[in-house]
Short mmCIF file of C-alpha atoms in Angstrom, two decimals:
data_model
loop_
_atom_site.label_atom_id
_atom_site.label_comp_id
_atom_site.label_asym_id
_atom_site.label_seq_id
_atom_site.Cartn_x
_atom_site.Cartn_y
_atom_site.Cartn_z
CA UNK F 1 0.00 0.00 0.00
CA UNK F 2 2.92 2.33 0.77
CA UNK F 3 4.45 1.82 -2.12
CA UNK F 4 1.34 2.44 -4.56
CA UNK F 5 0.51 5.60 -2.30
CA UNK F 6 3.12 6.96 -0.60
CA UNK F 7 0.95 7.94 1.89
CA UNK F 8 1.16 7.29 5.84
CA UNK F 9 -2.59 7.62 6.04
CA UNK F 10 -3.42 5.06 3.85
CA UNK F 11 -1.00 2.69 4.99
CA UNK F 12 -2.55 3.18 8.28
CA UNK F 13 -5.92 2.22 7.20
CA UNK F 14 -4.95 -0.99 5.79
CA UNK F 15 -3.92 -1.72 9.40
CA UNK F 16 -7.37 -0.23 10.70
CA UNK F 17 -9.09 -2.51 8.63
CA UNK F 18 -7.27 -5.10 10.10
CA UNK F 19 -9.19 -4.57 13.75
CA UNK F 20 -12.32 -3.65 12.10
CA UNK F 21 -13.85 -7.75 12.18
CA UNK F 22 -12.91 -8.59 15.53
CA UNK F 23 -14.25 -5.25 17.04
CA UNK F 24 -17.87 -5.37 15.19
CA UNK F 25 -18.13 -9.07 15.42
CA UNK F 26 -15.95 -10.68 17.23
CA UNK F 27 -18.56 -11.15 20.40
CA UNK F 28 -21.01 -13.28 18.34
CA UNK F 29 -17.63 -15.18 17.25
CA UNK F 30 -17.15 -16.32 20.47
CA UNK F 31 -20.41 -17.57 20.98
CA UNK F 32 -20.62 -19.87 18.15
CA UNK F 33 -16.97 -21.07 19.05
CA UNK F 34 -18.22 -21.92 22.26
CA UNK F 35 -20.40 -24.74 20.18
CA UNK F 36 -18.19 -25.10 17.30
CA UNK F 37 -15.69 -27.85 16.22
CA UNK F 38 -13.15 -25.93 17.10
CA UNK F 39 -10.45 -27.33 14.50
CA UNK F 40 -13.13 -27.16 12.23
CA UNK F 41 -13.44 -23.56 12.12
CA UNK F 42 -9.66 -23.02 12.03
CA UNK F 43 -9.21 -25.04 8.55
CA UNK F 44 -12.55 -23.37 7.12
CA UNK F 45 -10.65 -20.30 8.36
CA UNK F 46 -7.37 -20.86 6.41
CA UNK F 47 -9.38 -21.57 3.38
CA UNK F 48 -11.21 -18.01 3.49
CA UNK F 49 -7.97 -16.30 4.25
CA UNK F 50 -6.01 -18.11 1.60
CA UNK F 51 -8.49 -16.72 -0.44
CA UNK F 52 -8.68 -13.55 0.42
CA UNK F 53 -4.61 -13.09 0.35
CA UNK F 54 -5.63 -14.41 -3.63
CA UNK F 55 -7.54 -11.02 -4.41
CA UNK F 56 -4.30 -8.95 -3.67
CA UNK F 57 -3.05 -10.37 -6.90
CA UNK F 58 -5.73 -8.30 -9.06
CA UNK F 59 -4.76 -5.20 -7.04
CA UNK F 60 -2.75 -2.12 -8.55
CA UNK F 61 -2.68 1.85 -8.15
CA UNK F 62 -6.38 1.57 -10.08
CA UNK F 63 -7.89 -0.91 -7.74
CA UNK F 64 -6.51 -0.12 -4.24
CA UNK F 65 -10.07 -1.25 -3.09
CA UNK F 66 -9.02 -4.73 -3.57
CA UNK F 67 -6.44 -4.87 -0.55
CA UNK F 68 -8.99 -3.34 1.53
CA UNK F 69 -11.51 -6.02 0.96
CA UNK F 70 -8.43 -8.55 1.17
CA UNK F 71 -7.73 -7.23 4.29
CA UNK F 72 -11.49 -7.34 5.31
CA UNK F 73 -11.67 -11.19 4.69
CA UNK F 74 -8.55 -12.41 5.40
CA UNK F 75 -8.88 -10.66 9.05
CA UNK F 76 -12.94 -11.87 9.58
CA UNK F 77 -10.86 -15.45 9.13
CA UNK F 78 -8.40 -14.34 11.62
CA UNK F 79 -11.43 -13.05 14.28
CA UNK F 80 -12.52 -16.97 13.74
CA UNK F 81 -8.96 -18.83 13.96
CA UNK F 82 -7.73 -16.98 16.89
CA UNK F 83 -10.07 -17.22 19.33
CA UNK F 84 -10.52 -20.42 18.37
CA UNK F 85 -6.81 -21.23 19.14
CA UNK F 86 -7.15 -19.94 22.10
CA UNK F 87 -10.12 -22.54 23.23
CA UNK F 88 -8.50 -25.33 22.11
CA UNK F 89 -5.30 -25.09 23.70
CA UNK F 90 -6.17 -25.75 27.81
CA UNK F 91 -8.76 -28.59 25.93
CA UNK F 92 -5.77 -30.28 24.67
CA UNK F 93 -3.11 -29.48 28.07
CA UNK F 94 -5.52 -28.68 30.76
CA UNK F 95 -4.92 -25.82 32.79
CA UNK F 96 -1.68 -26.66 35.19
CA UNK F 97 1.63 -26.54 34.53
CA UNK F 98 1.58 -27.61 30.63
CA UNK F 99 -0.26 -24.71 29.73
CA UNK F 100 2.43 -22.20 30.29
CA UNK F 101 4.74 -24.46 28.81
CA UNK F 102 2.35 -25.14 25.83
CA UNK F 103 2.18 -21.36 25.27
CA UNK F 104 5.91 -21.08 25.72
CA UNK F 105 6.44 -23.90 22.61
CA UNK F 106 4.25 -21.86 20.57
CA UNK F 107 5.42 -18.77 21.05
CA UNK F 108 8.97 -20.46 20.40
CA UNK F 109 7.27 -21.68 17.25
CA UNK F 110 6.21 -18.17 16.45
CA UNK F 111 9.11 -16.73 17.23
CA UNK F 112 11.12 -18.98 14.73
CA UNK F 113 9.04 -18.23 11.98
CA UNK F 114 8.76 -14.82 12.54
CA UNK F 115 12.95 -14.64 12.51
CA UNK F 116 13.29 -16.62 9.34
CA UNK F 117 10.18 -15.59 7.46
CA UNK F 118 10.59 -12.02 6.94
CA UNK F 119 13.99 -11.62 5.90
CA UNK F 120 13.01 -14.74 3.62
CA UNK F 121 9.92 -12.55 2.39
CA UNK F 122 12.18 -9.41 1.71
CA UNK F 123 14.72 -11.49 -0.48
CA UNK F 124 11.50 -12.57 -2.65
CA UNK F 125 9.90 -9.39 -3.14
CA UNK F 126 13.50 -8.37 -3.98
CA UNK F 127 13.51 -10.83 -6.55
CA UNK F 128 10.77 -12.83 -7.79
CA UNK F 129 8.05 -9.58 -6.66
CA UNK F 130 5.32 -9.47 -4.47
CA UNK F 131 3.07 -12.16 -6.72
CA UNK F 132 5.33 -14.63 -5.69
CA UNK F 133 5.66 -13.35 -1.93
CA UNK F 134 1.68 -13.61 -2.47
CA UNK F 135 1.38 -17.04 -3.16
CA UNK F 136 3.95 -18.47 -0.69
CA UNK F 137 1.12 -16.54 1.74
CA UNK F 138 -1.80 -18.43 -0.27
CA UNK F 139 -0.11 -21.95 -0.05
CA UNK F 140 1.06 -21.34 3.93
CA UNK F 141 -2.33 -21.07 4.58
CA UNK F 142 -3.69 -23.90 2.16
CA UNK F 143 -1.11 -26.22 3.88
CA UNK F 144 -2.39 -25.23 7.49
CA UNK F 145 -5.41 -25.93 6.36
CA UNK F 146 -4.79 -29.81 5.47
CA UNK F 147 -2.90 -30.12 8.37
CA UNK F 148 -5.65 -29.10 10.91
CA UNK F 149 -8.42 -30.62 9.34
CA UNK F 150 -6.33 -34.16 10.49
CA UNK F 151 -6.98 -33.03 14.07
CA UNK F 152 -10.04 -34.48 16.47
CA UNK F 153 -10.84 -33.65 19.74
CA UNK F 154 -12.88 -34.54 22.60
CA UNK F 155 -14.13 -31.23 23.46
CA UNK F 156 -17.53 -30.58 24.35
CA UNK F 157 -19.53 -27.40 23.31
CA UNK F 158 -21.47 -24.91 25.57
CA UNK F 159 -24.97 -26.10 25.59
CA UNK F 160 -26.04 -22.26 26.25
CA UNK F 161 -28.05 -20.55 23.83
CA UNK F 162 -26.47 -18.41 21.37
CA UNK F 163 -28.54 -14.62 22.10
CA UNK F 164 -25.86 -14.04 24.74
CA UNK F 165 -22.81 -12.71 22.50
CA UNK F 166 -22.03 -10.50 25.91
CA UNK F 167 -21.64 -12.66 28.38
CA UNK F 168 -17.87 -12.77 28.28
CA UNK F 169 -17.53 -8.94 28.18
CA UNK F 170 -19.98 -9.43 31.41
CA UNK F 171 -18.13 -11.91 32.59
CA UNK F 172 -14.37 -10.09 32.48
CA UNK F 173 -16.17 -6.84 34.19
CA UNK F 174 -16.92 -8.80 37.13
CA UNK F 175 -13.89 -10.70 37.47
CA UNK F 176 -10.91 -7.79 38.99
CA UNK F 177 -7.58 -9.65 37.38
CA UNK F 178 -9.36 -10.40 33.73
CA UNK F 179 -10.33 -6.89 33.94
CA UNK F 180 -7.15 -5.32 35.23
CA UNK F 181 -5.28 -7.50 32.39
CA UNK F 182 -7.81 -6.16 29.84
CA UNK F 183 -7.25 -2.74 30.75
CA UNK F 184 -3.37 -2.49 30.98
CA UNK F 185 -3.13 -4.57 27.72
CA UNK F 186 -5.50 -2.44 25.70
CA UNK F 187 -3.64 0.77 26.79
CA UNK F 188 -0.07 -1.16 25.46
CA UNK F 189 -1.38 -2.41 22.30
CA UNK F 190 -2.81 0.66 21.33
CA UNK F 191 0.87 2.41 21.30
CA UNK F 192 2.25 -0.70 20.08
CA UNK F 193 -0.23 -0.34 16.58
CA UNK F 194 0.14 3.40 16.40
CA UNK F 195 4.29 2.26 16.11
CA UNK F 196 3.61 -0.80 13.96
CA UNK F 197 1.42 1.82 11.64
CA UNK F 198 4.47 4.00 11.06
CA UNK F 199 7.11 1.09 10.90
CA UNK F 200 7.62 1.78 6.93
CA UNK F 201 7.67 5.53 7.04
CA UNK F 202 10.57 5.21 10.04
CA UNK F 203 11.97 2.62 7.79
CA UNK F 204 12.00 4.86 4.60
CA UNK F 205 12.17 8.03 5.95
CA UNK F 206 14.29 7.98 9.08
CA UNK F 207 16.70 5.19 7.85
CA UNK F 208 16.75 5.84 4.57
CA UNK F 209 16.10 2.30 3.83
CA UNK F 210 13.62 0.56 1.40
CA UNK F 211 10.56 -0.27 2.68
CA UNK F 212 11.41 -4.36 2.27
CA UNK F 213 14.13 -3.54 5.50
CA UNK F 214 11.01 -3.56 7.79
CA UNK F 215 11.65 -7.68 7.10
CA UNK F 216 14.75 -7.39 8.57
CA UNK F 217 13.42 -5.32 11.78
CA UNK F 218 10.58 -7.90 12.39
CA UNK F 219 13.63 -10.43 11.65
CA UNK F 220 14.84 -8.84 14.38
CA UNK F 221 11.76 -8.79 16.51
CA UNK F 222 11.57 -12.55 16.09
CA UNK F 223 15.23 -13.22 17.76
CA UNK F 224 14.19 -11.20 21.15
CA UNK F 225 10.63 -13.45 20.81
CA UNK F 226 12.84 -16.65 20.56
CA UNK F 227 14.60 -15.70 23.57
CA UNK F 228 11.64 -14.20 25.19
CA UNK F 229 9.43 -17.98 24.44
CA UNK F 230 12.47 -19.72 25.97
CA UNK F 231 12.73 -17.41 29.53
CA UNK F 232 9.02 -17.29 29.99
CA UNK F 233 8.60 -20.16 31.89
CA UNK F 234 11.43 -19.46 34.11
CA UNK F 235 10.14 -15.53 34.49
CA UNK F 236 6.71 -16.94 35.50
CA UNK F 237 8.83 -17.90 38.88
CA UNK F 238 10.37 -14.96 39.45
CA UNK F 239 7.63 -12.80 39.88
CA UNK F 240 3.90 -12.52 40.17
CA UNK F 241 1.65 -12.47 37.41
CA UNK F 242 0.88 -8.72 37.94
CA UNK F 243 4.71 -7.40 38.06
CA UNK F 244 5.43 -9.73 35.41
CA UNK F 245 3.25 -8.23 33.20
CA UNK F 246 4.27 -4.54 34.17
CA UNK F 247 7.87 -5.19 33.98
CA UNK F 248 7.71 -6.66 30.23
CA UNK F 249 5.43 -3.53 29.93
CA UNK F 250 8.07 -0.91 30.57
CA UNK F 251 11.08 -2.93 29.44
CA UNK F 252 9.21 -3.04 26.19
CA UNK F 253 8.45 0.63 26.14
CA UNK F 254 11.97 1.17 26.57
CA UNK F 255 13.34 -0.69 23.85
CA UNK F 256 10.44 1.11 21.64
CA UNK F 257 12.23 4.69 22.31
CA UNK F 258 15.93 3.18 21.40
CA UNK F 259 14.30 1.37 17.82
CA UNK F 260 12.88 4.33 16.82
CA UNK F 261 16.12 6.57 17.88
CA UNK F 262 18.09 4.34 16.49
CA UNK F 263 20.90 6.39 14.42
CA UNK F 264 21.19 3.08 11.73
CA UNK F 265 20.13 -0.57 10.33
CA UNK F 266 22.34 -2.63 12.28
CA UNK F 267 21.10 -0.42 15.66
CA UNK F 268 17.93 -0.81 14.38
CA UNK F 269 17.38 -4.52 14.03
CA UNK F 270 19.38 -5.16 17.62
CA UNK F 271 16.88 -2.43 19.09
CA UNK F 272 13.93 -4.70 17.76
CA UNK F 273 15.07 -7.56 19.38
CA UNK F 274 15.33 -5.82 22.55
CA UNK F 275 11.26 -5.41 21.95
CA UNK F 276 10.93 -9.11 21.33
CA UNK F 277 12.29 -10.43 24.84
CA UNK F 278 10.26 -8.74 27.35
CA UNK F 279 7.52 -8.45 24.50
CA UNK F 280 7.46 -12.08 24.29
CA UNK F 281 7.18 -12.98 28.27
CA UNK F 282 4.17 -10.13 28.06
CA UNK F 283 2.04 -12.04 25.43
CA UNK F 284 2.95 -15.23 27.11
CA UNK F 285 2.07 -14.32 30.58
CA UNK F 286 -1.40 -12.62 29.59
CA UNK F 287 -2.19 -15.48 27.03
CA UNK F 288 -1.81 -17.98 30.25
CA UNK F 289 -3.55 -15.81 32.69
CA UNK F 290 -6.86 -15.85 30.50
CA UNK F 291 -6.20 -19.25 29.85
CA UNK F 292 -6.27 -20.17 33.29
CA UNK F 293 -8.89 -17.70 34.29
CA UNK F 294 -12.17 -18.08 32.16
CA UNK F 295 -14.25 -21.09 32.77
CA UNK F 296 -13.71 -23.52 30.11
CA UNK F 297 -17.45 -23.33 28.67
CA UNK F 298 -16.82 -19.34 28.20
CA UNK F 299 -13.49 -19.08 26.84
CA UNK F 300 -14.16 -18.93 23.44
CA UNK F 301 -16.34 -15.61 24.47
CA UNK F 302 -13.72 -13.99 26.93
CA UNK F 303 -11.01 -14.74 24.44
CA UNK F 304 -12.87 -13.19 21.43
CA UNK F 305 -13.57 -9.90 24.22
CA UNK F 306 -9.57 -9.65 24.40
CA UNK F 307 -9.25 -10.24 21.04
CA UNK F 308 -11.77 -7.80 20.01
CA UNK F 309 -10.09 -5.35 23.12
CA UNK F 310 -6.77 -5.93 20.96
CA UNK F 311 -8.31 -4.72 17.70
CA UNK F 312 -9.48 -1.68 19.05
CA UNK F 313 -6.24 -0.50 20.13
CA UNK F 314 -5.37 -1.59 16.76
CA UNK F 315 -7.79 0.58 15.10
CA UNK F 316 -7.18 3.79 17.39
CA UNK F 317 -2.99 3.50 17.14
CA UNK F 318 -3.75 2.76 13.12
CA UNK F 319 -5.68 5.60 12.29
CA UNK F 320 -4.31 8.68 15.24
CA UNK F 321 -0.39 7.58 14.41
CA UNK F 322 -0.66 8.53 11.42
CA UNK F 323 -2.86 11.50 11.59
CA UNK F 324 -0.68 12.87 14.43
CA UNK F 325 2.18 12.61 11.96
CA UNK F 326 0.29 15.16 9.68
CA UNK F 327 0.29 17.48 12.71
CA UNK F 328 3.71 16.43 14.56
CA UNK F 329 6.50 15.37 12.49
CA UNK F 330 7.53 12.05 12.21
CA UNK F 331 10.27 11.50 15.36
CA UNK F 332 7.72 13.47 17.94
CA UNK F 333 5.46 11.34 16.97
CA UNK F 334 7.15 8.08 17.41
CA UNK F 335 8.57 9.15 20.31
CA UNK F 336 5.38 10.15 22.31
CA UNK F 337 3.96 6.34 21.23
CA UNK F 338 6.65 5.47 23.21
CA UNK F 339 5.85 7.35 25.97
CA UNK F 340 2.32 6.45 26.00
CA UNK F 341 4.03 3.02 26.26
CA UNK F 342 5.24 3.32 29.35
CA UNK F 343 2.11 4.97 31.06
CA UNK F 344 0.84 0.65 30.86
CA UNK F 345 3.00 -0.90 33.44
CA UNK F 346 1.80 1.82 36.40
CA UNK F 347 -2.29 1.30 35.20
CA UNK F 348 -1.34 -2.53 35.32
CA UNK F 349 0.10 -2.01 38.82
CA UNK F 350 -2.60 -0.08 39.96
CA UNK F 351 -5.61 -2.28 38.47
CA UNK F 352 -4.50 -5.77 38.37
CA UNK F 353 -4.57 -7.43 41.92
CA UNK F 354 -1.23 -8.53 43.24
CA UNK F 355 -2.78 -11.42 45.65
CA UNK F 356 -2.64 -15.34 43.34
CA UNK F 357 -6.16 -15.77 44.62
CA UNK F 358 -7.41 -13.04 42.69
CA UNK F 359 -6.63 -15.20 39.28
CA UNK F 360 -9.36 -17.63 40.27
CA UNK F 361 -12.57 -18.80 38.48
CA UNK F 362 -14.96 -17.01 40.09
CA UNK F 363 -18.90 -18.78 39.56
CA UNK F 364 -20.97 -17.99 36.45
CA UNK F 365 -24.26 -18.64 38.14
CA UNK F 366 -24.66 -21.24 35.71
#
């Protein structure tokens, strides 16, 4: 999108338009998760995103319309296989000692692919173009597909009616830990996507660099992750759930104000895996903590709530970075993201409770 518009506004749409599915209807998604096949909806999922990454081949400066409605699907798919995720995982480990662990392996998983991928994906769109980058994308998620239509599970759905698409929101309000985590989360995410929305103008503008570099930062990203996935496990015995999550909150923030200061490439990448360490441990310990903490007959409701949470602050840091940057120039701007940053780890101090027995189940009235 950048490169067809050189514009900072529009680029920051196509990451709005990213948040826009889970935030409108990402409630009722939970609710039919609850009584879904769950690894049926993740393969159906794949196939409507690998088809939606398909329509970005017919797009050009004439018919930018067509990311935006590639975006559209491929994310509604994402609102489903997410959440979805989520649900299955304690169905599979249970809720002890394996699910931290579980969420460690995947995050190690993640982390892997997100080192070698990108760098991979700039040498191709250096080469073969974006077409080919494009159908990589549209096989990765054909291949998925096959592969998790081979799994079966014993999980049983929610026998509650459907009509009640906020009960998890209802749910989370009542409960003081999933709220506190909601809160401090949404506040960190949203200056995380107002960054992530002017990643390719820093890239091009402040480094001088062409926009494929960006592969390299996320490269980058994806080493601190890998370490990050590896510590988490450990770091969950260090300290409590509530100063874990506001320490990898500010160390975070930090390492946001030395990428985006960052005088070259090289300082750049090693500042973005500074992100991915403590960044890691923060997704890990708030993936585990709602994992643990909403009944198993809900989760598929409170996790589409956090995922819907996370695509707001998607949505507000996508379209106010930018349009700040029309204002403010480009470093101010990055620079007070960064700031905003920090302001998470004292809210999550403040609003999460410090005491283990606040991370309980508390009863449904069901």
């Amino acid at each position: 999108m950048f490169a067809l518009t050189g514009s900072t506004v529009a680029t920051g749409l196509t990451l709005a338009l990213e948040a826009l599915p889970a935030l409108l209807l990402g409630p009722w998604a939970g609710v039919l998760l609850d009584r879904w096949d769950l690894s049926r909806a993740m393969w159906i999922a794949d196939l409507v995103s690998a088809a939606a990454v398909a329509l970005i081949l017919f797009a050009d400066a004439d018919r930018i319309w067509l990311i935006y409605l590639a975006i559209l699907a491929e994310n509604i798919a994402t609102m489903v296989f997410r959440p979805a995720s989520r649900a299955l995982l304690p169905a599979v480990v249970g809720t002890g000692n394996e699910l931290a662990a579980a969420n460690a392996l995947n995050a190690l998983t993640s982390s892997t692919i997100r080192l070698a991928a990108p760098p991979l994906g700039a040498l191709l769109l250096a080469g073969p173009g974006i077409e080919f980058v494009l159908a990589v994308d549209i096989a990765s998620y054909l291949l998925s597909a096959a592969i998790i239509a081979t799994v079966r599970t014993h999980r049983h759905p929610s026998g509650r009616e459907t009509s009640r698409p906020l009960e998890g929101f209802r749910y989370v309000v009542r409960h003081r830990a999933l709220r506190g985590v909601l809160v401090g989360q949404t506040i960190f995410l949203t200056a995380n996507a107002g960054l992530t929305a002017l990643l390719v103008p820093f890239a091009v503008d402040r480094l001088h660099a062409p926009g494929y570099v960006v592969g390299y930062l996320i490269s980058g990203l994806g080493a601190g992750y890998l370490i990050g996935a590896a510590l988490s496990t450990r770091a969950a015995t260090w300290l409590g759930t509530r100063e874990l999550l506001a320490v990898t909150q500010f160390a975070t923030a930090a390492a946001f104000f030395a990428l985006f200061n960052a005088p070259s490439i090289p300082w750049a990448v090693v500042a973005a895996g500074l992100i991915g360490l403590p960044g890691s441990i923060l997704l890990i310990t708030a993936e585990t903590t709602i994992q643990r903490t909403a009944p198993t007959a809900m989760l598929g409701r409170v996790g589409a709530l956090f995922f819907a949470a996370d695509s707001l602050a998607l949505l507000i840091g996508a379209v106010a970075a930018p349009a700040v940057t029309l204002v403010l120039d480009l470093p101010l701007t990055l620079n007070l993201l960064a700031a905003f940053a920090v302001l998470a780890a004292p809210l999550t101090l403040a609003v999460v409770p410090g005491h283990p027995a606040a991370f309980t189940r508390i009863s449904t009235g069901a």
